[in-house]
Amino acid sequence: MQDATAMAELLRAQKLSFEELLTDIETKSNQLQPKLNAWTYLDLSGAKKNYRKNQDKLSRTVFAGLPIALKALGQSKKGWPSTSGSLLLAENKAKVTDYFVQGIENLGFVPIGQSNVPEYGFKNITDSKLYGNCLNPFDTTRFAGGSSGGAAALVASGILPIATASDGGGSIRIPASFCSLIGLKPTRGSMPVGPGNWRSWQGASIAFALTKSIRDTENVFYNLRTSQPEAPYQAPKREWMHYEKAVRYPLRIAYCLNNKVSDLDYRIRAETLKIVDFLQKEGFDVEEVPYPANMVTLMQQYYRMNAADTAAMFQEMQAKLKRPLTNQDMEEMTWAMYQFGLDLKASDYVLSLQYWDEIAVKTESLFKEYDLFLTPSTAQVAPSVDTEFYSPKIGEKLRFAHELSPKEKEKLVYDMFAKSLSITPYTQLANLTGQPAISLPTGRVNDLPVGVQFMASKGREDLLLMVGALLEQAKLFTIE
């Protein structure tokens, strides 16, 4: 399949019709959906009506009416399901189209359905009780990743050339790595937000897309980036230009292979070092550095934010439902997060956010000395569907988390994520600090995709796109 930019040009030139595209998508979906479970909602007839109604206007846009999937979490289109992957919200419908989706539509994309997600996006896999497992096109005994697993499966399988996604702890970059795609998490404050959710995990989460080419990533980023005066977070704009105008040579690149919370697969280490070697041969100054954060402390503060925001979300839901929520209303991990959040002191929450600010200052200082920070995208390949992410003993505690003390709840939350963190320990830093980061598909381990991640200073997507283009042009990408 060609990339989104090429397909948009075919649409614009009328060398390919929207109806032909929908027929192809329907045929592939009929073949692959039973294997992958990537879609949660599909409205091809509605998309066809939308395209016909707006065809002239769409032909003048960047993507000329190209079909796209929206993530079934945090991306609302009026009248469509708005479930967040939760049984509790299974019948919920969106009352408005949010500003990010409006931005996507203004670029000329035509939404045709929604992609699979885990409940409320808490996991690095996609396995909600509402929708079921989303499987990896490279090996259907393994997960596609999460929480944008459905989006990754749709693009990696060739059903679509591009799909929207979002990233609150690696949820774009993790499935990108597992499924051999390009996954950019933009700078905090650079993408449209609102009108319902302005802070999105206190700025840790941001919406964007999963792609198969750097030019698609560029075209979406440079045409969608924004500055909203009413938004609580604002991205630096001084470097919002195309990298050919903004980059100085040679770049200084720091890299790190060990963040001390998990063992890096030796084969992923070798694939990452191949990229280090390539960059050195290209003339860049590449130097190994220690990881800039204590990951145990970082994740403790991250989970506190998650828990507090979860408690606030369910407090709102209870008011609307006019009844208390129970452990039967949600999955056991969600229940534990909710109970932890209920007990969290406001002072502890504020101290957590202060830690976020401290680690953001420290991370940004890294980019005073280096232009880019390179790590593996993940420590292991995509996990199999029979992976035990926590023990039955922990599972029992999760169901009865409301009976535990505040300290026991905090430990339980850390323990329930420990296995997941050991698989994907490199992505969360950028979410807490607000840095832009990109996962690039540069390797294979036993035919399973793996990637490398680059981070940059806030507002320096141009550097990430530059190094991505360099690796792409050197044919180091493993995209099929």
Coordinates of C-alpha atoms in Angstrom, one line a residue:
M1 CA 0.0 0.0 0.0
Q2 CA 1.2 3.5 -0.9
D3 CA 1.5 6.1 1.9
A4 CA -1.3 8.5 2.7
T5 CA 0.3 11.4 0.8
A6 CA 0.5 9.4 -2.4
M7 CA -3.0 8.1 -2.1
A8 CA -4.3 11.6 -1.5
E9 CA -2.7 12.8 -4.7
L10 CA -4.4 10.0 -6.6
L11 CA -7.7 11.0 -5.1
R12 CA -7.1 14.7 -6.0
A13 CA -6.2 13.8 -9.5
Q14 CA -9.2 11.5 -9.8
K15 CA -7.0 8.5 -10.6
L16 CA -8.6 6.8 -7.7
S17 CA -12.1 7.1 -6.4
F18 CA -13.3 7.3 -2.9
E19 CA -15.7 4.4 -3.6
E20 CA -12.8 2.3 -4.8
L21 CA -10.9 3.0 -1.7
L22 CA -13.9 2.1 0.5
T23 CA -14.4 -1.2 -1.4
D24 CA -10.7 -2.1 -0.9
I25 CA -10.9 -1.2 2.8
E26 CA -14.1 -3.3 3.2
T27 CA -12.6 -6.3 1.4
K28 CA -9.4 -6.2 3.5
S29 CA -11.4 -5.7 6.7
N30 CA -13.6 -8.7 5.9
Q31 CA -10.5 -10.8 5.5
L32 CA -8.4 -9.4 8.4
Q33 CA -10.9 -8.3 11.1
P34 CA -11.6 -11.8 12.3
K35 CA -7.8 -12.3 12.8
L36 CA -6.9 -8.9 14.2
N37 CA -10.0 -7.5 15.8
A38 CA -8.7 -4.0 15.0
W39 CA -12.1 -2.3 14.3
T40 CA -14.7 -1.5 17.0
Y41 CA -17.0 0.5 14.8
L42 CA -17.2 0.9 11.0
D43 CA -19.6 3.3 9.1
L44 CA -18.7 3.0 5.4
S45 CA -22.1 4.2 4.3
G46 CA -21.9 7.3 6.5
A47 CA -18.4 8.0 5.2
K48 CA -19.6 7.8 1.6
K49 CA -22.4 10.3 2.3
N50 CA -19.9 12.6 4.0
Y51 CA -17.5 12.4 1.1
R52 CA -20.2 13.1 -1.5
K53 CA -21.6 16.0 0.4
N54 CA -18.1 17.6 0.8
Q55 CA -16.3 16.3 -2.3
D56 CA -15.4 19.7 -3.8
K57 CA -14.1 21.1 -0.5
L58 CA -12.2 17.9 0.3
S59 CA -10.4 18.0 -3.1
R60 CA -8.8 21.3 -2.0
T61 CA -7.5 19.9 1.3
V62 CA -4.1 18.3 2.2
F63 CA -5.4 14.8 2.2
A64 CA -8.3 15.2 -0.3
G65 CA -10.8 12.9 1.3
L66 CA -8.7 10.0 2.4
P67 CA -10.4 7.6 4.7
I68 CA -9.0 7.3 8.3
A69 CA -9.8 5.5 11.5
L70 CA -10.3 7.4 14.8
K71 CA -9.1 5.9 18.1
A72 CA -12.0 4.7 20.2
L73 CA -10.7 6.7 23.2
G74 CA -10.5 10.4 23.7
Q75 CA -11.3 11.2 20.0
S76 CA -15.0 12.1 19.8
K77 CA -17.1 12.4 16.7
K78 CA -20.7 13.5 17.2
G79 CA -23.1 10.6 17.1
W80 CA -20.4 7.9 17.1
P81 CA -19.8 5.5 20.0
S82 CA -17.8 7.1 22.9
T83 CA -17.0 4.1 25.1
S84 CA -13.3 4.5 26.1
G85 CA -13.2 0.7 25.7
S86 CA -15.3 0.3 28.8
L87 CA -18.4 -1.9 29.4
L88 CA -19.7 0.9 31.6
L89 CA -19.9 3.2 28.6
A90 CA -20.8 0.6 26.0
E91 CA -23.9 2.5 24.9
N92 CA -22.5 6.0 25.2
K93 CA -22.6 8.3 22.2
A94 CA -20.5 11.4 21.6
K95 CA -22.5 14.6 21.8
V96 CA -19.9 16.8 20.0
T97 CA -17.0 16.4 17.6
D98 CA -13.8 17.4 19.5
Y99 CA -11.3 19.9 18.3
F100 CA -8.7 17.3 17.4
V101 CA -11.1 15.3 15.2
Q102 CA -12.3 18.6 13.7
G103 CA -8.6 19.3 12.9
I104 CA -8.2 15.9 11.3
E105 CA -11.3 16.5 9.1
N106 CA -10.1 20.0 8.2
L107 CA -7.0 18.3 6.7
G108 CA -9.3 16.4 4.4
F109 CA -9.5 13.0 6.2
V110 CA -12.8 11.3 6.2
P111 CA -13.3 9.2 9.4
I112 CA -14.8 5.8 8.6
G113 CA -14.7 4.0 11.9
Q114 CA -13.0 3.5 15.3
S115 CA -10.0 1.4 16.3
N116 CA -9.7 -0.9 19.2
V117 CA -8.4 0.2 22.6
P118 CA -7.9 -1.1 26.2
E119 CA -10.3 0.2 28.9
Y120 CA -9.5 3.9 29.4
G121 CA -6.1 3.4 27.8
F122 CA -4.2 2.3 30.9
K123 CA -2.3 -0.5 29.2
N124 CA 0.5 -1.1 26.7
I125 CA -1.6 -3.9 25.2
T126 CA -5.2 -3.8 23.8
D127 CA -7.4 -6.3 25.6
S128 CA -10.6 -4.8 26.9
K129 CA -13.4 -6.9 28.1
L130 CA -15.7 -4.8 25.9
Y131 CA -13.9 -5.3 22.6
G132 CA -11.5 -8.2 23.2
N133 CA -7.8 -8.6 22.2
C134 CA -6.3 -6.7 19.2
L135 CA -3.7 -8.9 17.6
N136 CA -0.4 -8.2 15.8
P137 CA -0.4 -8.5 12.0
F138 CA 3.1 -9.9 12.2
D139 CA 2.2 -12.7 14.6
T140 CA -1.4 -13.1 15.6
T141 CA -0.4 -14.9 18.8
R142 CA 0.9 -11.6 20.0
F143 CA -0.6 -8.2 20.9
A144 CA -0.4 -5.2 18.6
G145 CA 0.4 -3.0 21.6
G146 CA -1.6 -0.4 23.3
S147 CA -3.3 1.7 23.9
S148 CA -3.4 2.6 20.2
G149 CA -3.3 -1.1 19.3
G150 CA -6.2 -1.1 16.9
A151 CA -4.8 1.8 15.0
A152 CA -1.5 0.1 14.6
A153 CA -3.1 -3.2 13.4
L154 CA -5.1 -1.3 10.8
V155 CA -2.1 0.4 9.4
A156 CA 0.4 -2.4 9.7
S157 CA -2.0 -4.8 8.0
G158 CA -2.5 -2.5 5.0
I159 CA -6.2 -1.9 5.7
L160 CA -5.4 1.8 6.0
P161 CA -2.3 3.9 5.2
I162 CA -2.8 6.1 8.3
A163 CA -4.8 6.1 11.5
T164 CA -5.2 8.5 14.4
A165 CA -3.8 7.5 17.8
S166 CA -2.9 9.1 21.2
D167 CA 0.0 8.7 23.6
G168 CA -0.2 9.1 27.4
G169 CA 2.7 6.9 28.4
G170 CA 3.9 5.4 25.0
S171 CA 0.6 4.5 23.5
I172 CA 1.6 5.7 20.0
R173 CA 5.3 4.7 20.2
I174 CA 4.8 1.2 21.7
P175 CA 2.4 -0.1 19.0
A176 CA 4.6 1.6 16.4
S177 CA 7.5 -0.4 17.6
F178 CA 5.6 -3.7 17.9
C179 CA 4.0 -3.2 14.4
S180 CA 6.9 -1.7 12.3
L181 CA 5.3 1.8 12.0
I182 CA 6.3 5.4 12.6
G183 CA 4.9 6.8 15.8
L184 CA 5.4 10.5 16.7
K185 CA 4.4 11.9 20.1
P186 CA 4.4 15.6 19.6
T187 CA 5.4 18.3 22.1
R188 CA 2.8 18.9 24.8
G189 CA 0.5 21.7 23.8
S190 CA 1.1 21.4 20.0
M191 CA -2.1 19.5 19.0
P192 CA -5.7 20.6 19.3
V193 CA -7.5 19.9 22.6
G194 CA -11.0 20.5 23.9
P195 CA -13.7 21.3 24.3
G196 CA -14.4 18.6 26.9
N197 CA -10.9 17.5 28.0
W198 CA -8.3 20.2 28.1
R199 CA -5.6 18.6 30.2
S200 CA -5.6 14.9 29.2
W201 CA -3.7 13.3 32.1
Q202 CA -2.3 16.7 33.1
G203 CA -0.7 17.1 29.7
A204 CA 0.9 13.7 29.6
S205 CA -1.4 12.5 26.9
I206 CA -1.6 13.9 23.4
A207 CA -3.3 12.9 20.1
F208 CA -1.6 12.3 16.8
A209 CA -1.3 9.4 14.3
L210 CA 0.5 6.2 13.2
T211 CA 2.0 6.3 9.8
K212 CA 4.2 4.4 7.2
S213 CA 6.3 7.3 6.0
I214 CA 8.1 10.4 7.3
R215 CA 6.4 12.6 4.8
D216 CA 3.0 11.5 6.1
T217 CA 4.1 12.3 9.6
E218 CA 5.4 15.7 8.5
N219 CA 2.3 16.5 6.5
V220 CA 0.0 15.7 9.5
F221 CA 2.2 17.5 12.0
Y222 CA 2.9 20.7 10.2
N223 CA -0.7 21.1 9.1
L224 CA -2.3 20.1 12.4
R225 CA -0.1 21.8 14.9
T226 CA -1.7 24.7 16.6
S227 CA -1.6 27.2 19.4
Q228 CA -4.8 27.7 21.4
P229 CA -4.9 30.7 23.7
E230 CA -7.5 29.0 25.9
A231 CA -5.5 25.8 26.3
P232 CA -3.6 25.2 29.6
Y233 CA -0.4 24.0 27.8
Q234 CA 1.5 25.9 25.0
A235 CA 4.3 24.4 22.9
P236 CA 7.3 26.5 22.0
K237 CA 6.9 27.7 18.4
R238 CA 10.4 29.0 17.6
E239 CA 11.4 25.8 15.8
W240 CA 8.1 25.1 14.1
M241 CA 9.6 24.9 10.6
H242 CA 10.6 22.3 8.2
Y243 CA 13.8 20.6 9.3
E244 CA 15.7 21.5 6.1
K245 CA 15.6 25.1 7.3
A246 CA 16.0 24.5 11.0
V247 CA 18.8 21.9 11.5
R248 CA 22.4 22.5 12.1
Y249 CA 25.2 20.0 11.5
P250 CA 26.6 17.9 12.9
L251 CA 24.1 16.9 15.5
R252 CA 25.1 15.8 19.0
I253 CA 23.2 12.7 20.0
A254 CA 23.1 11.1 23.4
Y255 CA 22.1 7.5 23.8
C256 CA 21.2 5.2 26.6
L257 CA 20.4 1.4 26.6
N258 CA 19.7 0.9 30.3
N259 CA 17.2 2.6 32.5
K260 CA 17.5 0.2 35.4
V261 CA 14.0 -1.1 35.7
S262 CA 14.2 -4.0 33.2
D263 CA 16.5 -6.2 31.2
L264 CA 16.9 -5.1 27.6
D265 CA 16.7 -8.0 25.1
Y266 CA 20.2 -8.5 23.8
R267 CA 18.9 -8.6 20.3
I268 CA 17.2 -5.3 20.6
R269 CA 20.4 -3.9 22.1
A270 CA 22.2 -5.0 19.0
E271 CA 19.6 -3.5 16.7
T272 CA 19.9 -0.2 18.6
L273 CA 23.6 -0.2 18.4
K274 CA 23.4 -0.6 14.6
I275 CA 21.6 2.7 14.5
V276 CA 24.3 4.2 16.8
D277 CA 27.0 3.0 14.4
F278 CA 25.1 4.3 11.4
L279 CA 24.8 7.8 13.0
Q280 CA 28.5 7.9 13.9
K281 CA 29.4 6.9 10.3
E282 CA 27.2 9.8 9.1
G283 CA 29.4 12.2 11.1
F284 CA 27.2 12.8 14.1
D285 CA 28.7 13.1 17.6
V286 CA 27.1 10.2 19.5
E287 CA 27.8 9.6 23.1
E288 CA 26.4 7.2 25.7
V289 CA 24.9 8.8 28.8
P290 CA 23.1 7.6 32.0
Y291 CA 19.3 7.6 31.9
P292 CA 18.2 11.1 33.0
A293 CA 15.6 9.9 35.5
N294 CA 15.1 7.4 38.3
M295 CA 12.4 5.2 36.7
V296 CA 11.0 3.8 39.9
T297 CA 10.4 7.3 41.2
L298 CA 9.2 8.6 37.9
M299 CA 6.6 5.8 37.6
Q300 CA 5.4 6.2 41.1
Q301 CA 4.6 9.9 40.4
Y302 CA 3.1 9.0 37.0
Y303 CA 0.7 6.4 38.7
R304 CA -0.3 9.0 41.2
M305 CA -1.5 11.3 38.5
N306 CA -3.2 8.4 36.7
A307 CA -5.0 7.4 39.9
A308 CA -6.1 10.9 40.8
D309 CA -7.4 11.7 37.3
T310 CA -9.2 8.3 37.3
A311 CA -10.9 9.1 40.6
A312 CA -12.0 12.5 39.3
M313 CA -13.3 10.9 36.1
F314 CA -15.4 8.4 38.0
Q315 CA -16.7 11.0 40.4
E316 CA -18.1 12.8 37.4
M317 CA -19.6 9.6 36.1
Q318 CA -21.2 8.8 39.4
A319 CA -22.9 12.2 39.4
K320 CA -24.3 11.5 35.9
L321 CA -25.4 8.0 36.7
K322 CA -26.8 9.0 40.1
R323 CA -25.4 5.9 41.7
P324 CA -22.1 4.8 43.3
L325 CA -19.7 2.8 41.1
T326 CA -18.6 -0.7 42.1
N327 CA -15.9 -3.1 41.1
Q328 CA -18.5 -4.7 38.7
D329 CA -18.5 -1.5 36.6
M330 CA -14.9 -1.8 35.5
E331 CA -11.9 -4.0 35.0
E332 CA -9.9 -5.0 38.0
M333 CA -6.9 -2.8 37.1
T334 CA -9.1 0.2 36.6
W335 CA -10.8 -0.5 40.0
A336 CA -7.4 -0.5 41.7
M337 CA -6.4 2.8 40.1
Y338 CA -9.8 4.3 41.1
Q339 CA -9.4 3.2 44.7
F340 CA -5.8 4.4 44.9
G341 CA -7.0 7.8 43.6
L342 CA -9.7 8.1 46.1
D343 CA -7.2 7.8 49.0
L344 CA -4.6 10.1 47.4
K345 CA -4.0 13.3 49.4
A346 CA -4.2 16.5 47.5
S347 CA -0.8 17.5 48.9
D348 CA 0.7 14.3 47.6
Y349 CA -0.8 14.9 44.2
V350 CA 0.6 18.5 44.1
L351 CA 4.1 17.1 45.1
S352 CA 3.9 14.6 42.3
L353 CA 3.2 17.4 39.7
Q354 CA 6.1 19.3 41.2
Y355 CA 8.3 16.3 40.6
W356 CA 7.1 16.3 37.0
D357 CA 8.3 19.8 36.7
E358 CA 11.7 19.0 38.3
I359 CA 12.3 16.1 35.9
A360 CA 11.2 18.2 33.0
V361 CA 13.8 20.8 33.8
K362 CA 16.4 18.1 34.2
T363 CA 15.5 16.5 30.9
E364 CA 15.3 19.8 29.0
S365 CA 18.8 20.5 30.3
L366 CA 20.0 17.4 28.5
F367 CA 19.1 19.1 25.3
K368 CA 21.3 22.1 26.0
E369 CA 24.2 19.7 25.5
Y370 CA 22.7 17.3 23.0
D371 CA 20.3 17.7 20.1
L372 CA 18.7 14.2 20.4
F373 CA 18.4 11.4 22.9
L374 CA 18.3 7.9 21.5
T375 CA 17.0 4.7 23.3
P376 CA 15.3 1.5 22.2
S377 CA 11.6 2.0 21.8
T378 CA 10.8 -1.0 23.9
A379 CA 12.9 -3.5 25.9
Q380 CA 11.2 -6.6 24.4
V381 CA 9.2 -7.6 21.4
A382 CA 5.4 -7.6 21.4
P383 CA 4.2 -9.9 24.2
S384 CA 2.2 -13.0 23.5
V385 CA -1.5 -13.1 24.3
D386 CA -0.9 -15.7 27.0
T387 CA 1.6 -13.5 28.9
E388 CA 0.9 -13.3 32.6
F389 CA 1.1 -9.6 33.4
Y390 CA 0.5 -10.1 37.1
S391 CA 0.0 -13.1 39.3
P392 CA -3.4 -14.5 40.4
K393 CA -2.6 -13.2 43.9
I394 CA -2.2 -9.7 42.7
G395 CA -5.4 -10.1 40.6
E396 CA -7.3 -11.1 43.8
K397 CA -6.0 -8.0 45.5
L398 CA -7.1 -5.8 42.6
R399 CA -10.7 -7.0 42.9
F400 CA -10.7 -6.0 46.6
A401 CA -8.5 -3.0 46.4
H402 CA -11.1 -1.0 48.3
E403 CA -10.3 -3.0 51.4
L404 CA -6.6 -2.1 51.4
S405 CA -4.8 0.8 53.1
P406 CA -3.6 3.8 51.0
K407 CA 0.0 2.5 51.1
E408 CA -1.0 -1.0 50.2
K409 CA -3.0 0.4 47.2
E410 CA 0.0 2.4 46.0
K411 CA 2.2 -0.7 46.1
L412 CA -0.5 -2.8 44.4
V413 CA -0.7 -0.3 41.5
Y414 CA 3.0 -0.3 41.0
D415 CA 3.1 -4.1 41.2
M416 CA 0.3 -4.6 38.8
F417 CA 2.1 -2.6 36.1
A418 CA 5.6 -4.0 36.9
K419 CA 5.6 -6.7 34.1
S420 CA 4.2 -4.2 31.6
L421 CA 6.9 -1.7 32.6
S422 CA 9.6 -4.2 32.1
I423 CA 8.5 -4.6 28.5
T424 CA 8.1 -0.9 27.7
P425 CA 10.2 1.2 30.1
Y426 CA 11.5 3.9 27.7
T427 CA 8.5 5.9 26.6
Q428 CA 7.0 7.4 29.7
L429 CA 9.6 10.0 30.3
A430 CA 8.6 12.1 27.3
N431 CA 5.0 12.1 28.5
L432 CA 5.8 13.5 32.0
T433 CA 8.2 16.1 30.6
G434 CA 6.3 17.1 27.5
Q435 CA 9.1 16.4 25.1
P436 CA 8.5 15.3 21.5
A437 CA 9.5 11.7 20.8
I438 CA 9.3 9.4 17.9
S439 CA 9.6 5.6 17.4
L440 CA 11.2 4.6 14.1
P441 CA 10.9 1.0 12.7
T442 CA 14.5 0.0 12.3
G443 CA 14.9 -3.7 13.3
R444 CA 13.5 -7.2 13.5
V445 CA 14.0 -9.9 16.2
N446 CA 12.9 -13.3 14.9
D447 CA 10.8 -11.5 12.3
L448 CA 9.1 -9.4 15.0
P449 CA 9.4 -5.6 14.6
V450 CA 11.4 -3.5 17.0
G451 CA 12.2 0.2 16.9
V452 CA 14.4 3.0 18.2
Q453 CA 13.1 6.1 19.9
F454 CA 14.5 9.6 19.6
M455 CA 13.5 12.5 22.0
A456 CA 14.2 16.2 21.5
S457 CA 13.8 19.5 23.2
K458 CA 10.2 20.9 23.3
G459 CA 9.2 22.2 19.9
R460 CA 12.0 20.4 18.0
E461 CA 9.9 18.0 16.0
D462 CA 12.1 19.2 13.1
L463 CA 15.0 17.3 14.5
L464 CA 13.0 14.1 15.0
L465 CA 11.7 14.3 11.4
M466 CA 15.2 15.0 10.1
V467 CA 16.7 11.9 11.7
G468 CA 13.7 9.9 10.6
A469 CA 14.1 11.0 7.0
L470 CA 17.8 10.2 7.2
L471 CA 17.1 6.6 8.3
E472 CA 14.3 6.2 5.9
Q473 CA 16.4 7.4 2.9
A474 CA 19.2 5.0 4.0
K475 CA 16.6 2.2 3.8
L476 CA 17.0 1.3 7.4
F477 CA 13.2 1.1 8.0
T478 CA 11.6 -2.3 8.1
I479 CA 8.1 -1.1 7.0
E480 CA 6.4 -3.5 4.7

